[in-house]
Amino acid sequence: MFSVQGVLIAFLLHASAASADGNTPPGFPNMTACSGSIDPAVGCVTIPIVSDSCLDLIGGFSGLNHEISWVQVPNDYACTYFQNFGCLAVEEEDHTTLTSGTWNMFDVPTVSGTQNFNDLTSSLNCVFGHGCDVGCLNVLLED
């Protein structure tokens, strides 16, 4: 049987190694997604981020499926929001990528301009190390 100290040491060593590669931030970052307003907070949920991992809005997050109106993306991250589960985009309009900051999903940037992505998100994927301003957003969207 594992001891509590052994499990804790293994966890800390894993977290330390993950942070040392320069591609994963130290700590456990979160993003915020709201079904209503972000200020004042209405229907907001804190979502832990696992960099470059798809999160379907099911289970504990099913209340946000097709309900997200506002998001707050942490510094140095870019998050892509998808209309479909599995982080799949069939058409250009099926997803949007947002960088660090607070975003109203009614008016988000895409490769071809802006679009209303309110209440469309079913899955999302955030990547560390891609935080940038809107000027570099088109590069991210084309990837």
mmCIF file of N, CA and C in Angstrom:
data_model
loop_
_atom_site.group_PDB
_atom_site.id
_atom_site.type_symbol
_atom_site.label_atom_id
_atom_site.label_comp_id
_atom_site.label_asym_id
_atom_site.label_seq_id
_atom_site.Cartn_x
_atom_site.Cartn_y
_atom_site.Cartn_z
ATOM 1 N N MET A 1 0.842 -1.174 0.000
ATOM 2 C CA MET A 1 0.000 0.000 0.000
ATOM 3 C C MET A 1 0.892 1.243 0.000
ATOM 4 N N PHE A 2 0.467 2.298 -0.655
ATOM 5 C CA PHE A 2 1.226 3.535 -0.742
ATOM 6 C C PHE A 2 1.010 4.381 0.506
ATOM 7 N N SER A 3 2.083 5.019 0.949
ATOM 8 C CA SER A 3 1.938 5.952 2.067
ATOM 9 C C SER A 3 1.548 7.321 1.525
ATOM 10 N N VAL A 4 0.931 8.114 2.369
ATOM 11 C CA VAL A 4 0.539 9.467 1.979
ATOM 12 C C VAL A 4 1.770 10.270 1.600
ATOM 13 N N GLN A 5 2.854 10.124 2.389
ATOM 14 C CA GLN A 5 4.079 10.870 2.079
ATOM 15 C C GLN A 5 4.657 10.444 0.731
ATOM 16 N N GLY A 6 4.634 9.142 0.436
ATOM 17 C CA GLY A 6 5.172 8.652 -0.828
ATOM 18 C C GLY A 6 4.406 9.184 -2.025
ATOM 19 N N VAL A 7 3.095 9.186 -1.917
ATOM 20 C CA VAL A 7 2.264 9.710 -2.999
ATOM 21 C C VAL A 7 2.506 11.199 -3.175
ATOM 22 N N LEU A 8 2.583 11.940 -2.072
ATOM 23 C CA LEU A 8 2.830 13.379 -2.140
ATOM 24 C C LEU A 8 4.184 13.677 -2.769
ATOM 25 N N ILE A 9 5.220 12.938 -2.383
ATOM 26 C CA ILE A 9 6.558 13.151 -2.960
ATOM 27 C C ILE A 9 6.539 12.851 -4.457
ATOM 28 N N ALA A 10 5.902 11.755 -4.854
ATOM 29 C CA ALA A 10 5.821 11.421 -6.283
ATOM 30 C C ALA A 10 5.091 12.506 -7.054
ATOM 31 N N PHE A 11 4.004 13.020 -6.486
ATOM 32 C CA PHE A 11 3.244 14.084 -7.136
ATOM 33 C C PHE A 11 4.095 15.335 -7.293
ATOM 34 N N LEU A 12 4.797 15.729 -6.231
ATOM 35 C CA LEU A 12 5.623 16.935 -6.290
ATOM 36 C C LEU A 12 6.762 16.780 -7.289
ATOM 37 N N LEU A 13 7.376 15.599 -7.349
ATOM 38 C CA LEU A 13 8.436 15.371 -8.335
ATOM 39 C C LEU A 13 7.890 15.456 -9.752
ATOM 40 N N HIS A 14 6.702 14.895 -9.979
ATOM 41 C CA HIS A 14 6.081 14.967 -11.305
ATOM 42 C C HIS A 14 5.764 16.415 -11.673
ATOM 43 N N ALA A 15 5.187 17.164 -10.751
ATOM 44 C CA ALA A 15 4.843 18.564 -11.023
ATOM 45 C C ALA A 15 6.095 19.380 -11.272
ATOM 46 N N SER A 16 7.153 19.112 -10.523
ATOM 47 C CA SER A 16 8.405 19.843 -10.704
ATOM 48 C C SER A 16 9.016 19.534 -12.063
ATOM 49 N N ALA A 17 9.009 18.272 -12.463
ATOM 50 C CA ALA A 17 9.561 17.894 -13.765
ATOM 51 C C ALA A 17 8.749 18.495 -14.892
ATOM 52 N N ALA A 18 7.445 18.514 -14.748
ATOM 53 C CA ALA A 18 6.590 19.087 -15.789
ATOM 54 C C ALA A 18 6.846 20.570 -15.941
ATOM 55 N N SER A 19 7.118 21.265 -14.852
ATOM 56 C CA SER A 19 7.360 22.701 -14.922
ATOM 57 C C SER A 19 8.735 23.014 -15.474
ATOM 58 N N ALA A 20 9.670 22.090 -15.329
ATOM 59 C CA ALA A 20 11.047 22.350 -15.728
ATOM 60 C C ALA A 20 11.247 22.309 -17.235
ATOM 61 N N ASP A 21 10.319 21.749 -17.996
ATOM 62 C CA ASP A 21 10.528 21.639 -19.435
ATOM 63 C C ASP A 21 10.333 22.954 -20.173
ATOM 64 N N GLY A 22 9.879 23.998 -19.482
ATOM 65 C CA GLY A 22 9.713 25.305 -20.109
ATOM 66 C C GLY A 22 8.443 25.423 -20.922
ATOM 67 N N ASN A 23 7.706 24.345 -21.054
ATOM 68 C CA ASN A 23 6.490 24.358 -21.855
ATOM 69 C C ASN A 23 5.237 24.251 -20.998
ATOM 70 N N THR A 24 5.419 23.986 -19.728
ATOM 71 C CA THR A 24 4.301 23.856 -18.811
ATOM 72 C C THR A 24 4.514 24.824 -17.664
ATOM 73 N N PRO A 25 3.521 25.624 -17.335
ATOM 74 C CA PRO A 25 3.691 26.603 -16.267
ATOM 75 C C PRO A 25 3.694 25.937 -14.903
ATOM 76 N N PRO A 26 4.361 26.551 -13.927
ATOM 77 C CA PRO A 26 4.285 26.022 -12.572
ATOM 78 C C PRO A 26 2.884 26.233 -12.019
ATOM 79 N N GLY A 27 2.487 25.382 -11.096
ATOM 80 C CA GLY A 27 1.170 25.533 -10.484
ATOM 81 C C GLY A 27 0.080 24.947 -11.356
ATOM 82 N N PHE A 28 -1.135 25.260 -11.002
ATOM 83 C CA PHE A 28 -2.288 24.721 -11.701
ATOM 84 C C PHE A 28 -3.163 25.873 -12.155
ATOM 85 N N PRO A 29 -3.016 26.311 -13.404
ATOM 86 C CA PRO A 29 -3.782 27.460 -13.891
ATOM 87 C C PRO A 29 -5.255 27.110 -14.093
ATOM 88 N N ASN A 30 -6.070 28.133 -14.054
ATOM 89 C CA ASN A 30 -7.506 27.984 -14.267
ATOM 90 C C ASN A 30 -7.985 29.013 -15.271
ATOM 91 N N MET A 31 -9.055 28.687 -15.950
ATOM 92 C CA MET A 31 -9.766 29.663 -16.757
ATOM 93 C C MET A 31 -11.161 29.790 -16.158
ATOM 94 N N THR A 32 -11.839 30.858 -16.480
ATOM 95 C CA THR A 32 -13.200 31.069 -15.998
ATOM 96 C C THR A 32 -14.138 31.103 -17.193
ATOM 97 N N ALA A 33 -15.253 30.404 -17.065
ATOM 98 C CA ALA A 33 -16.292 30.426 -18.097
ATOM 99 C C ALA A 33 -17.615 30.745 -17.413
ATOM 100 N N CYS A 34 -18.385 31.648 -18.023
ATOM 101 C CA CYS A 34 -19.649 32.089 -17.427
ATOM 102 C C CYS A 34 -20.799 31.915 -18.410
ATOM 103 N N SER A 35 -21.924 31.441 -17.886
ATOM 104 C CA SER A 35 -23.124 31.335 -18.714
ATOM 105 C C SER A 35 -23.877 32.661 -18.739
ATOM 106 N N GLY A 36 -23.558 33.534 -17.807
ATOM 107 C CA GLY A 36 -24.141 34.874 -17.761
ATOM 108 C C GLY A 36 -23.027 35.896 -17.817
ATOM 109 N N SER A 37 -23.088 36.863 -16.955
ATOM 110 C CA SER A 37 -22.102 37.943 -16.906
ATOM 111 C C SER A 37 -20.841 37.495 -16.168
ATOM 112 N N ILE A 38 -19.709 38.111 -16.521
ATOM 113 C CA ILE A 38 -18.480 37.838 -15.784
ATOM 114 C C ILE A 38 -18.260 38.879 -14.687
ATOM 115 N N ASP A 39 -18.866 40.059 -14.840
ATOM 116 C CA ASP A 39 -18.735 41.118 -13.836
ATOM 117 C C ASP A 39 -20.019 41.929 -13.778
ATOM 118 N N PRO A 40 -20.903 41.673 -12.843
ATOM 119 C CA PRO A 40 -20.739 40.732 -11.732
ATOM 120 C C PRO A 40 -20.877 39.286 -12.217
ATOM 121 N N ALA A 41 -20.231 38.378 -11.491
ATOM 122 C CA ALA A 41 -20.200 36.970 -11.878
ATOM 123 C C ALA A 41 -21.584 36.331 -11.788
ATOM 124 N N VAL A 42 -22.039 35.776 -12.922
ATOM 125 C CA VAL A 42 -23.324 35.067 -12.977
ATOM 126 C C VAL A 42 -23.093 33.753 -13.719
ATOM 127 N N GLY A 43 -23.292 32.649 -13.044
ATOM 128 C CA GLY A 43 -23.128 31.343 -13.680
ATOM 129 C C GLY A 43 -21.699 31.035 -14.055
ATOM 130 N N CYS A 44 -20.741 31.521 -13.276
ATOM 131 C CA CYS A 44 -19.322 31.323 -13.596
ATOM 132 C C CYS A 44 -18.775 30.053 -12.954
ATOM 133 N N VAL A 45 -17.907 29.381 -13.691
ATOM 134 C CA VAL A 45 -17.266 28.157 -13.238
ATOM 135 C C VAL A 45 -15.773 28.294 -13.484
ATOM 136 N N THR A 46 -14.981 27.873 -12.506
ATOM 137 C CA THR A 46 -13.531 27.835 -12.659
ATOM 138 C C THR A 46 -13.163 26.471 -13.228
ATOM 139 N N ILE A 47 -12.417 26.483 -14.326
ATOM 140 C CA ILE A 47 -12.041 25.246 -15.006
ATOM 141 C C ILE A 47 -10.528 25.090 -14.933
ATOM 142 N N PRO A 48 -10.038 24.002 -14.319
ATOM 143 C CA PRO A 48 -8.591 23.770 -14.295
ATOM 144 C C PRO A 48 -8.094 23.443 -15.702
ATOM 145 N N ILE A 49 -6.937 23.993 -16.039
ATOM 146 C CA ILE A 49 -6.385 23.798 -17.381
ATOM 147 C C ILE A 49 -5.298 22.736 -17.362
ATOM 148 N N VAL A 50 -5.417 21.782 -18.272
ATOM 149 C CA VAL A 50 -4.341 20.853 -18.579
ATOM 150 C C VAL A 50 -3.914 21.227 -19.988
ATOM 151 N N SER A 51 -2.707 21.801 -20.122
ATOM 152 C CA SER A 51 -2.271 22.353 -21.396
ATOM 153 C C SER A 51 -2.322 21.318 -22.512
ATOM 154 N N ASP A 52 -2.889 21.732 -23.636
ATOM 155 C CA ASP A 52 -2.994 20.939 -24.858
ATOM 156 C C ASP A 52 -3.776 19.639 -24.649
ATOM 157 N N SER A 53 -4.856 19.742 -23.888
ATOM 158 C CA SER A 53 -5.718 18.596 -23.638
ATOM 159 C C SER A 53 -7.170 19.018 -23.862
ATOM 160 N N CYS A 54 -7.891 18.263 -24.668
ATOM 161 C CA CYS A 54 -9.281 18.591 -24.979
ATOM 162 C C CYS A 54 -10.177 18.338 -23.767
ATOM 163 N N LEU A 55 -11.051 19.283 -23.491
ATOM 164 C CA LEU A 55 -12.034 19.142 -22.421
ATOM 165 C C LEU A 55 -13.429 19.238 -23.025
ATOM 166 N N ASP A 56 -14.156 18.120 -23.005
ATOM 167 C CA ASP A 56 -15.557 18.133 -23.418
ATOM 168 C C ASP A 56 -16.392 18.640 -22.252
ATOM 169 N N LEU A 57 -17.379 19.464 -22.540
ATOM 170 C CA LEU A 57 -18.236 20.020 -21.494
ATOM 171 C C LEU A 57 -19.341 19.018 -21.158
ATOM 172 N N ILE A 58 -18.919 17.955 -20.474
ATOM 173 C CA ILE A 58 -19.814 16.894 -20.018
ATOM 174 C C ILE A 58 -19.561 16.681 -18.532
ATOM 175 N N GLY A 59 -20.290 15.790 -17.922
ATOM 176 C CA GLY A 59 -20.099 15.507 -16.502
ATOM 177 C C GLY A 59 -20.310 16.759 -15.675
ATOM 178 N N GLY A 60 -19.321 17.094 -14.856
ATOM 179 C CA GLY A 60 -19.413 18.264 -13.993
ATOM 180 C C GLY A 60 -19.462 19.582 -14.736
ATOM 181 N N PHE A 61 -19.087 19.577 -16.013
ATOM 182 C CA PHE A 61 -19.105 20.805 -16.808
ATOM 183 C C PHE A 61 -20.284 20.856 -17.783
ATOM 184 N N SER A 62 -21.198 19.890 -17.711
ATOM 185 C CA SER A 62 -22.300 19.830 -18.682
ATOM 186 C C SER A 62 -23.221 21.048 -18.605
ATOM 187 N N GLY A 63 -23.255 21.729 -17.468
ATOM 188 C CA GLY A 63 -24.068 22.936 -17.349
ATOM 189 C C GLY A 63 -23.577 24.073 -18.227
ATOM 190 N N LEU A 64 -22.319 23.968 -18.698
ATOM 191 C CA LEU A 64 -21.760 24.992 -19.588
ATOM 192 C C LEU A 64 -21.912 24.635 -21.066
ATOM 193 N N ASN A 65 -22.301 23.388 -21.365
ATOM 194 C CA ASN A 65 -22.417 22.979 -22.764
ATOM 195 C C ASN A 65 -23.440 23.849 -23.490
ATOM 196 N N HIS A 66 -22.984 24.527 -24.521
ATOM 197 C CA HIS A 66 -23.796 25.470 -25.305
ATOM 198 C C HIS A 66 -24.388 26.574 -24.431
ATOM 199 N N GLU A 67 -23.643 26.987 -23.394
ATOM 200 C CA GLU A 67 -24.119 28.027 -22.479
ATOM 201 C C GLU A 67 -23.083 29.113 -22.200
ATOM 202 N N ILE A 68 -21.870 29.019 -22.721
ATOM 203 C CA ILE A 68 -20.810 29.974 -22.373
ATOM 204 C C ILE A 68 -21.015 31.303 -23.092
ATOM 205 N N SER A 69 -21.058 32.378 -22.292
ATOM 206 C CA SER A 69 -21.209 33.739 -22.824
ATOM 207 C C SER A 69 -19.973 34.600 -22.605
ATOM 208 N N TRP A 70 -19.212 34.318 -21.567
ATOM 209 C CA TRP A 70 -17.990 35.066 -21.244
ATOM 210 C C TRP A 70 -16.912 34.078 -20.819
ATOM 211 N N VAL A 71 -15.650 34.388 -21.161
ATOM 212 C CA VAL A 71 -14.525 33.588 -20.678
ATOM 213 C C VAL A 71 -13.395 34.508 -20.248
ATOM 214 N N GLN A 72 -12.592 34.002 -19.344
ATOM 215 C CA GLN A 72 -11.367 34.693 -18.952
ATOM 216 C C GLN A 72 -10.230 33.696 -19.115
ATOM 217 N N VAL A 73 -9.332 33.994 -20.064
ATOM 218 C CA VAL A 73 -8.204 33.133 -20.394
ATOM 219 C C VAL A 73 -6.989 33.631 -19.614
ATOM 220 N N PRO A 74 -6.268 32.732 -18.914
ATOM 221 C CA PRO A 74 -5.118 33.177 -18.121
ATOM 222 C C PRO A 74 -3.954 33.657 -18.987
ATOM 223 N N ASN A 75 -3.055 34.414 -18.361
ATOM 224 C CA ASN A 75 -1.866 34.928 -19.049
ATOM 225 C C ASN A 75 -1.068 33.787 -19.666
ATOM 226 N N ASP A 76 -0.492 34.053 -20.824
ATOM 227 C CA ASP A 76 0.372 33.126 -21.556
ATOM 228 C C ASP A 76 -0.361 31.897 -22.102
ATOM 229 N N TYR A 77 -1.669 31.975 -22.223
ATOM 230 C CA TYR A 77 -2.454 30.876 -22.783
ATOM 231 C C TYR A 77 -3.233 31.340 -24.002
ATOM 232 N N ALA A 78 -3.513 30.391 -24.859
ATOM 233 C CA ALA A 78 -4.483 30.570 -25.937
ATOM 234 C C ALA A 78 -5.447 29.399 -25.811
ATOM 235 N N CYS A 79 -6.731 29.690 -25.786
ATOM 236 C CA CYS A 79 -7.748 28.645 -25.663
ATOM 237 C C CYS A 79 -8.619 28.642 -26.914
ATOM 238 N N THR A 80 -8.840 27.455 -27.448
ATOM 239 C CA THR A 80 -9.712 27.296 -28.602
ATOM 240 C C THR A 80 -11.014 26.665 -28.128
ATOM 241 N N TYR A 81 -12.118 27.275 -28.538
ATOM 242 C CA TYR A 81 -13.460 26.835 -28.162
ATOM 243 C C TYR A 81 -14.121 26.245 -29.400
ATOM 244 N N PHE A 82 -14.702 25.051 -29.250
ATOM 245 C CA PHE A 82 -15.266 24.306 -30.369
ATOM 246 C C PHE A 82 -16.768 24.106 -30.189
ATOM 247 N N GLN A 83 -17.508 24.120 -31.301
ATOM 248 C CA GLN A 83 -18.947 23.838 -31.259
ATOM 249 C C GLN A 83 -19.217 22.354 -31.034
ATOM 250 N N ASN A 84 -18.275 21.505 -31.405
ATOM 251 C CA ASN A 84 -18.458 20.055 -31.321
ATOM 252 C C ASN A 84 -17.674 19.473 -30.151
ATOM 253 N N PHE A 85 -18.114 18.316 -29.671
ATOM 254 C CA PHE A 85 -17.332 17.581 -28.690
ATOM 255 C C PHE A 85 -16.062 17.063 -29.357
ATOM 256 N N GLY A 86 -15.060 16.739 -28.568
ATOM 257 C CA GLY A 86 -13.821 16.186 -29.096
ATOM 258 C C GLY A 86 -12.885 17.211 -29.688
ATOM 259 N N CYS A 87 -13.163 18.484 -29.478
ATOM 260 C CA CYS A 87 -12.328 19.573 -30.020
ATOM 261 C C CYS A 87 -12.163 19.435 -31.529
ATOM 262 N N LEU A 88 -13.262 19.154 -32.203
ATOM 263 C CA LEU A 88 -13.263 18.993 -33.656
ATOM 264 C C LEU A 88 -13.914 20.193 -34.322
ATOM 265 N N ALA A 89 -13.270 20.669 -35.377
ATOM 266 C CA ALA A 89 -13.820 21.772 -36.165
ATOM 267 C C ALA A 89 -13.905 21.318 -37.614
ATOM 268 N N VAL A 90 -15.110 21.205 -38.124
ATOM 269 C CA VAL A 90 -15.323 20.805 -39.512
ATOM 270 C C VAL A 90 -15.217 22.026 -40.415
ATOM 271 N N GLU A 91 -15.818 23.114 -40.001
ATOM 272 C CA GLU A 91 -15.803 24.368 -40.750
ATOM 273 C C GLU A 91 -15.044 25.429 -39.958
ATOM 274 N N GLU A 92 -14.597 26.464 -40.643
ATOM 275 C CA GLU A 92 -13.881 27.568 -40.004
ATOM 276 C C GLU A 92 -14.701 28.195 -38.878
ATOM 277 N N GLU A 93 -16.006 28.255 -39.046
ATOM 278 C CA GLU A 93 -16.884 28.894 -38.065
ATOM 279 C C GLU A 93 -17.158 28.011 -36.852
ATOM 280 N N ASP A 94 -16.652 26.775 -36.851
ATOM 281 C CA ASP A 94 -16.926 25.829 -35.765
ATOM 282 C C ASP A 94 -16.050 26.041 -34.539
ATOM 283 N N HIS A 95 -15.122 26.986 -34.598
ATOM 284 C CA HIS A 95 -14.229 27.208 -33.464
ATOM 285 C C HIS A 95 -13.712 28.639 -33.460
ATOM 286 N N THR A 96 -13.212 29.043 -32.308
ATOM 287 C CA THR A 96 -12.547 30.338 -32.177
ATOM 288 C C THR A 96 -11.414 30.190 -31.179
ATOM 289 N N THR A 97 -10.314 30.890 -31.399
ATOM 290 C CA THR A 97 -9.166 30.857 -30.495
ATOM 291 C C THR A 97 -9.019 32.219 -29.843
ATOM 292 N N LEU A 98 -8.947 32.207 -28.515
ATOM 293 C CA LEU A 98 -8.838 33.441 -27.743
ATOM 294 C C LEU A 98 -7.586 33.393 -26.882
ATOM 295 N N THR A 99 -6.919 34.524 -26.780
ATOM 296 C CA THR A 99 -5.696 34.620 -25.991
ATOM 297 C C THR A 99 -5.996 35.246 -24.632
ATOM 298 N N SER A 100 -4.952 35.451 -23.850
ATOM 299 C CA SER A 100 -5.069 35.986 -22.494
ATOM 300 C C SER A 100 -6.010 37.175 -22.427
ATOM 301 N N GLY A 101 -6.908 37.159 -21.443
ATOM 302 C CA GLY A 101 -7.815 38.278 -21.240
ATOM 303 C C GLY A 101 -9.244 37.827 -21.026
ATOM 304 N N THR A 102 -10.139 38.792 -20.959
ATOM 305 C CA THR A 102 -11.565 38.540 -20.752
ATOM 306 C C THR A 102 -12.296 38.775 -22.068
ATOM 307 N N TRP A 103 -13.143 37.821 -22.444
ATOM 308 C CA TRP A 103 -13.792 37.849 -23.752
ATOM 309 C C TRP A 103 -15.299 37.672 -23.645
ATOM 310 N N ASN A 104 -16.025 38.481 -24.389
ATOM 311 C CA ASN A 104 -17.464 38.350 -24.556
ATOM 312 C C ASN A 104 -17.680 37.476 -25.789
ATOM 313 N N MET A 105 -18.299 36.323 -25.626
ATOM 314 C CA MET A 105 -18.444 35.371 -26.729
ATOM 315 C C MET A 105 -19.403 35.846 -27.822
ATOM 316 N N PHE A 106 -20.102 36.951 -27.586
ATOM 317 C CA PHE A 106 -20.972 37.514 -28.625
ATOM 318 C C PHE A 106 -20.163 38.114 -29.775
ATOM 319 N N ASP A 107 -18.883 38.424 -29.523
ATOM 320 C CA ASP A 107 -18.075 39.126 -30.523
ATOM 321 C C ASP A 107 -16.624 38.685 -30.393
ATOM 322 N N VAL A 108 -16.277 37.558 -31.037
ATOM 323 C CA VAL A 108 -14.926 37.015 -30.932
ATOM 324 C C VAL A 108 -14.240 37.017 -32.296
ATOM 325 N N PRO A 109 -12.904 37.147 -32.295
ATOM 326 C CA PRO A 109 -12.172 37.184 -33.567
ATOM 327 C C PRO A 109 -12.050 35.798 -34.199
ATOM 328 N N THR A 110 -12.106 35.777 -35.519
ATOM 329 C CA THR A 110 -11.837 34.571 -36.298
ATOM 330 C C THR A 110 -10.936 34.974 -37.456
ATOM 331 N N VAL A 111 -10.517 34.011 -38.244
ATOM 332 C CA VAL A 111 -9.662 34.309 -39.395
ATOM 333 C C VAL A 111 -10.359 35.266 -40.355
ATOM 334 N N SER A 112 -11.672 35.131 -40.488
ATOM 335 C CA SER A 112 -12.405 35.951 -41.458
ATOM 336 C C SER A 112 -13.110 37.158 -40.837
ATOM 337 N N GLY A 113 -12.731 37.548 -39.636
ATOM 338 C CA GLY A 113 -13.361 38.705 -38.993
ATOM 339 C C GLY A 113 -13.811 38.359 -37.593
ATOM 340 N N THR A 114 -14.998 38.829 -37.225
ATOM 341 C CA THR A 114 -15.542 38.486 -35.911
ATOM 342 C C THR A 114 -16.833 37.690 -36.087
ATOM 343 N N GLN A 115 -17.190 36.954 -35.051
ATOM 344 C CA GLN A 115 -18.432 36.199 -35.098
ATOM 345 C C GLN A 115 -19.037 36.100 -33.706
ATOM 346 N N ASN A 116 -20.302 35.765 -33.662
ATOM 347 C CA ASN A 116 -21.023 35.529 -32.424
ATOM 348 C C ASN A 116 -20.852 34.055 -32.072
ATOM 349 N N PHE A 117 -20.093 33.770 -31.008
ATOM 350 C CA PHE A 117 -19.869 32.392 -30.571
ATOM 351 C C PHE A 117 -20.600 32.124 -29.258
ATOM 352 N N ASN A 118 -21.550 32.991 -28.908
ATOM 353 C CA ASN A 118 -22.301 32.846 -27.666
ATOM 354 C C ASN A 118 -23.119 31.557 -27.669
ATOM 355 N N ASP A 119 -23.048 30.825 -26.573
ATOM 356 C CA ASP A 119 -23.820 29.595 -26.368
ATOM 357 C C ASP A 119 -23.552 28.536 -27.430
ATOM 358 N N LEU A 120 -22.331 28.478 -27.952
ATOM 359 C CA LEU A 120 -21.992 27.480 -28.972
ATOM 360 C C LEU A 120 -20.966 26.449 -28.508
ATOM 361 N N THR A 121 -20.212 26.724 -27.456
ATOM 362 C CA THR A 121 -19.084 25.875 -27.059
ATOM 363 C C THR A 121 -19.532 24.545 -26.460
ATOM 364 N N SER A 122 -18.932 23.437 -26.988
ATOM 365 C CA SER A 122 -19.130 22.095 -26.426
ATOM 366 C C SER A 122 -17.827 21.476 -25.939
ATOM 367 N N SER A 123 -16.691 22.013 -26.398
ATOM 368 C CA SER A 123 -15.394 21.524 -25.938
ATOM 369 C C SER A 123 -14.374 22.644 -26.088
ATOM 370 N N LEU A 124 -13.247 22.484 -25.386
ATOM 371 C CA LEU A 124 -12.205 23.507 -25.457
ATOM 372 C C LEU A 124 -10.837 22.887 -25.233
ATOM 373 N N ASN A 125 -9.823 23.602 -25.701
ATOM 374 C CA ASN A 125 -8.437 23.167 -25.562
ATOM 375 C C ASN A 125 -7.577 24.401 -25.355
ATOM 376 N N CYS A 126 -6.833 24.445 -24.257
ATOM 377 C CA CYS A 126 -5.957 25.579 -23.962
ATOM 378 C C CYS A 126 -4.503 25.148 -24.071
ATOM 379 N N VAL A 127 -3.660 26.033 -24.592
ATOM 380 C CA VAL A 127 -2.249 25.742 -24.793
ATOM 381 C C VAL A 127 -1.415 26.816 -24.120
ATOM 382 N N PHE A 128 -0.449 26.399 -23.311
ATOM 383 C CA PHE A 128 0.453 27.318 -22.635
ATOM 384 C C PHE A 128 1.535 27.799 -23.599
ATOM 385 N N GLY A 129 1.969 29.029 -23.393
ATOM 386 C CA GLY A 129 3.070 29.565 -24.176
ATOM 387 C C GLY A 129 2.633 30.271 -25.433
ATOM 388 N N HIS A 130 1.321 30.438 -25.613
ATOM 389 C CA HIS A 130 0.815 31.116 -26.800
ATOM 390 C C HIS A 130 0.075 32.395 -26.466
ATOM 391 N N GLY A 131 0.257 32.909 -25.249
ATOM 392 C CA GLY A 131 -0.403 34.163 -24.901
ATOM 393 C C GLY A 131 0.139 35.282 -25.771
ATOM 394 N N CYS A 132 -0.724 35.989 -26.430
ATOM 395 C CA CYS A 132 -0.303 37.084 -27.288
ATOM 396 C C CYS A 132 -1.466 38.045 -27.437
ATOM 397 N N ASP A 133 -1.224 39.126 -28.138
ATOM 398 C CA ASP A 133 -2.316 40.068 -28.359
ATOM 399 C C ASP A 133 -3.062 39.693 -29.637
ATOM 400 N N VAL A 134 -4.070 40.446 -29.968
ATOM 401 C CA VAL A 134 -4.892 40.145 -31.140
ATOM 402 C C VAL A 134 -4.059 40.156 -32.418
ATOM 403 N N GLY A 135 -2.947 40.883 -32.445
ATOM 404 C CA GLY A 135 -2.106 40.956 -33.630
ATOM 405 C C GLY A 135 -1.548 39.615 -34.059
ATOM 406 N N CYS A 136 -1.284 38.731 -33.098
ATOM 407 C CA CYS A 136 -0.757 37.416 -33.474
ATOM 408 C C CYS A 136 -1.849 36.359 -33.499
ATOM 409 N N LEU A 137 -3.080 36.737 -33.251
ATOM 410 C CA LEU A 137 -4.180 35.785 -33.195
ATOM 411 C C LEU A 137 -4.386 35.071 -34.521
ATOM 412 N N ASN A 138 -4.245 35.760 -35.632
ATOM 413 C CA ASN A 138 -4.448 35.114 -36.928
ATOM 414 C C ASN A 138 -3.464 33.975 -37.158
ATOM 415 N N VAL A 139 -2.244 34.109 -36.645
ATOM 416 C CA VAL A 139 -1.263 33.032 -36.777
ATOM 417 C C VAL A 139 -1.761 31.801 -36.034
ATOM 418 N N LEU A 140 -2.293 31.986 -34.824
ATOM 419 C CA LEU A 140 -2.821 30.866 -34.051
ATOM 420 C C LEU A 140 -4.012 30.226 -34.744
ATOM 421 N N LEU A 141 -4.879 31.021 -35.316
ATOM 422 C CA LEU A 141 -6.081 30.498 -35.948
ATOM 423 C C LEU A 141 -5.768 29.693 -37.197
ATOM 424 N N GLU A 142 -4.668 30.002 -37.856
ATOM 425 C CA GLU A 142 -4.312 29.301 -39.082
ATOM 426 C C GLU A 142 -3.622 27.977 -38.804
ATOM 427 N N ASP A 143 -3.126 27.764 -37.570
ATOM 428 C CA ASP A 143 -2.446 26.503 -37.223
ATOM 429 C C ASP A 143 -3.392 25.335 -37.204
#
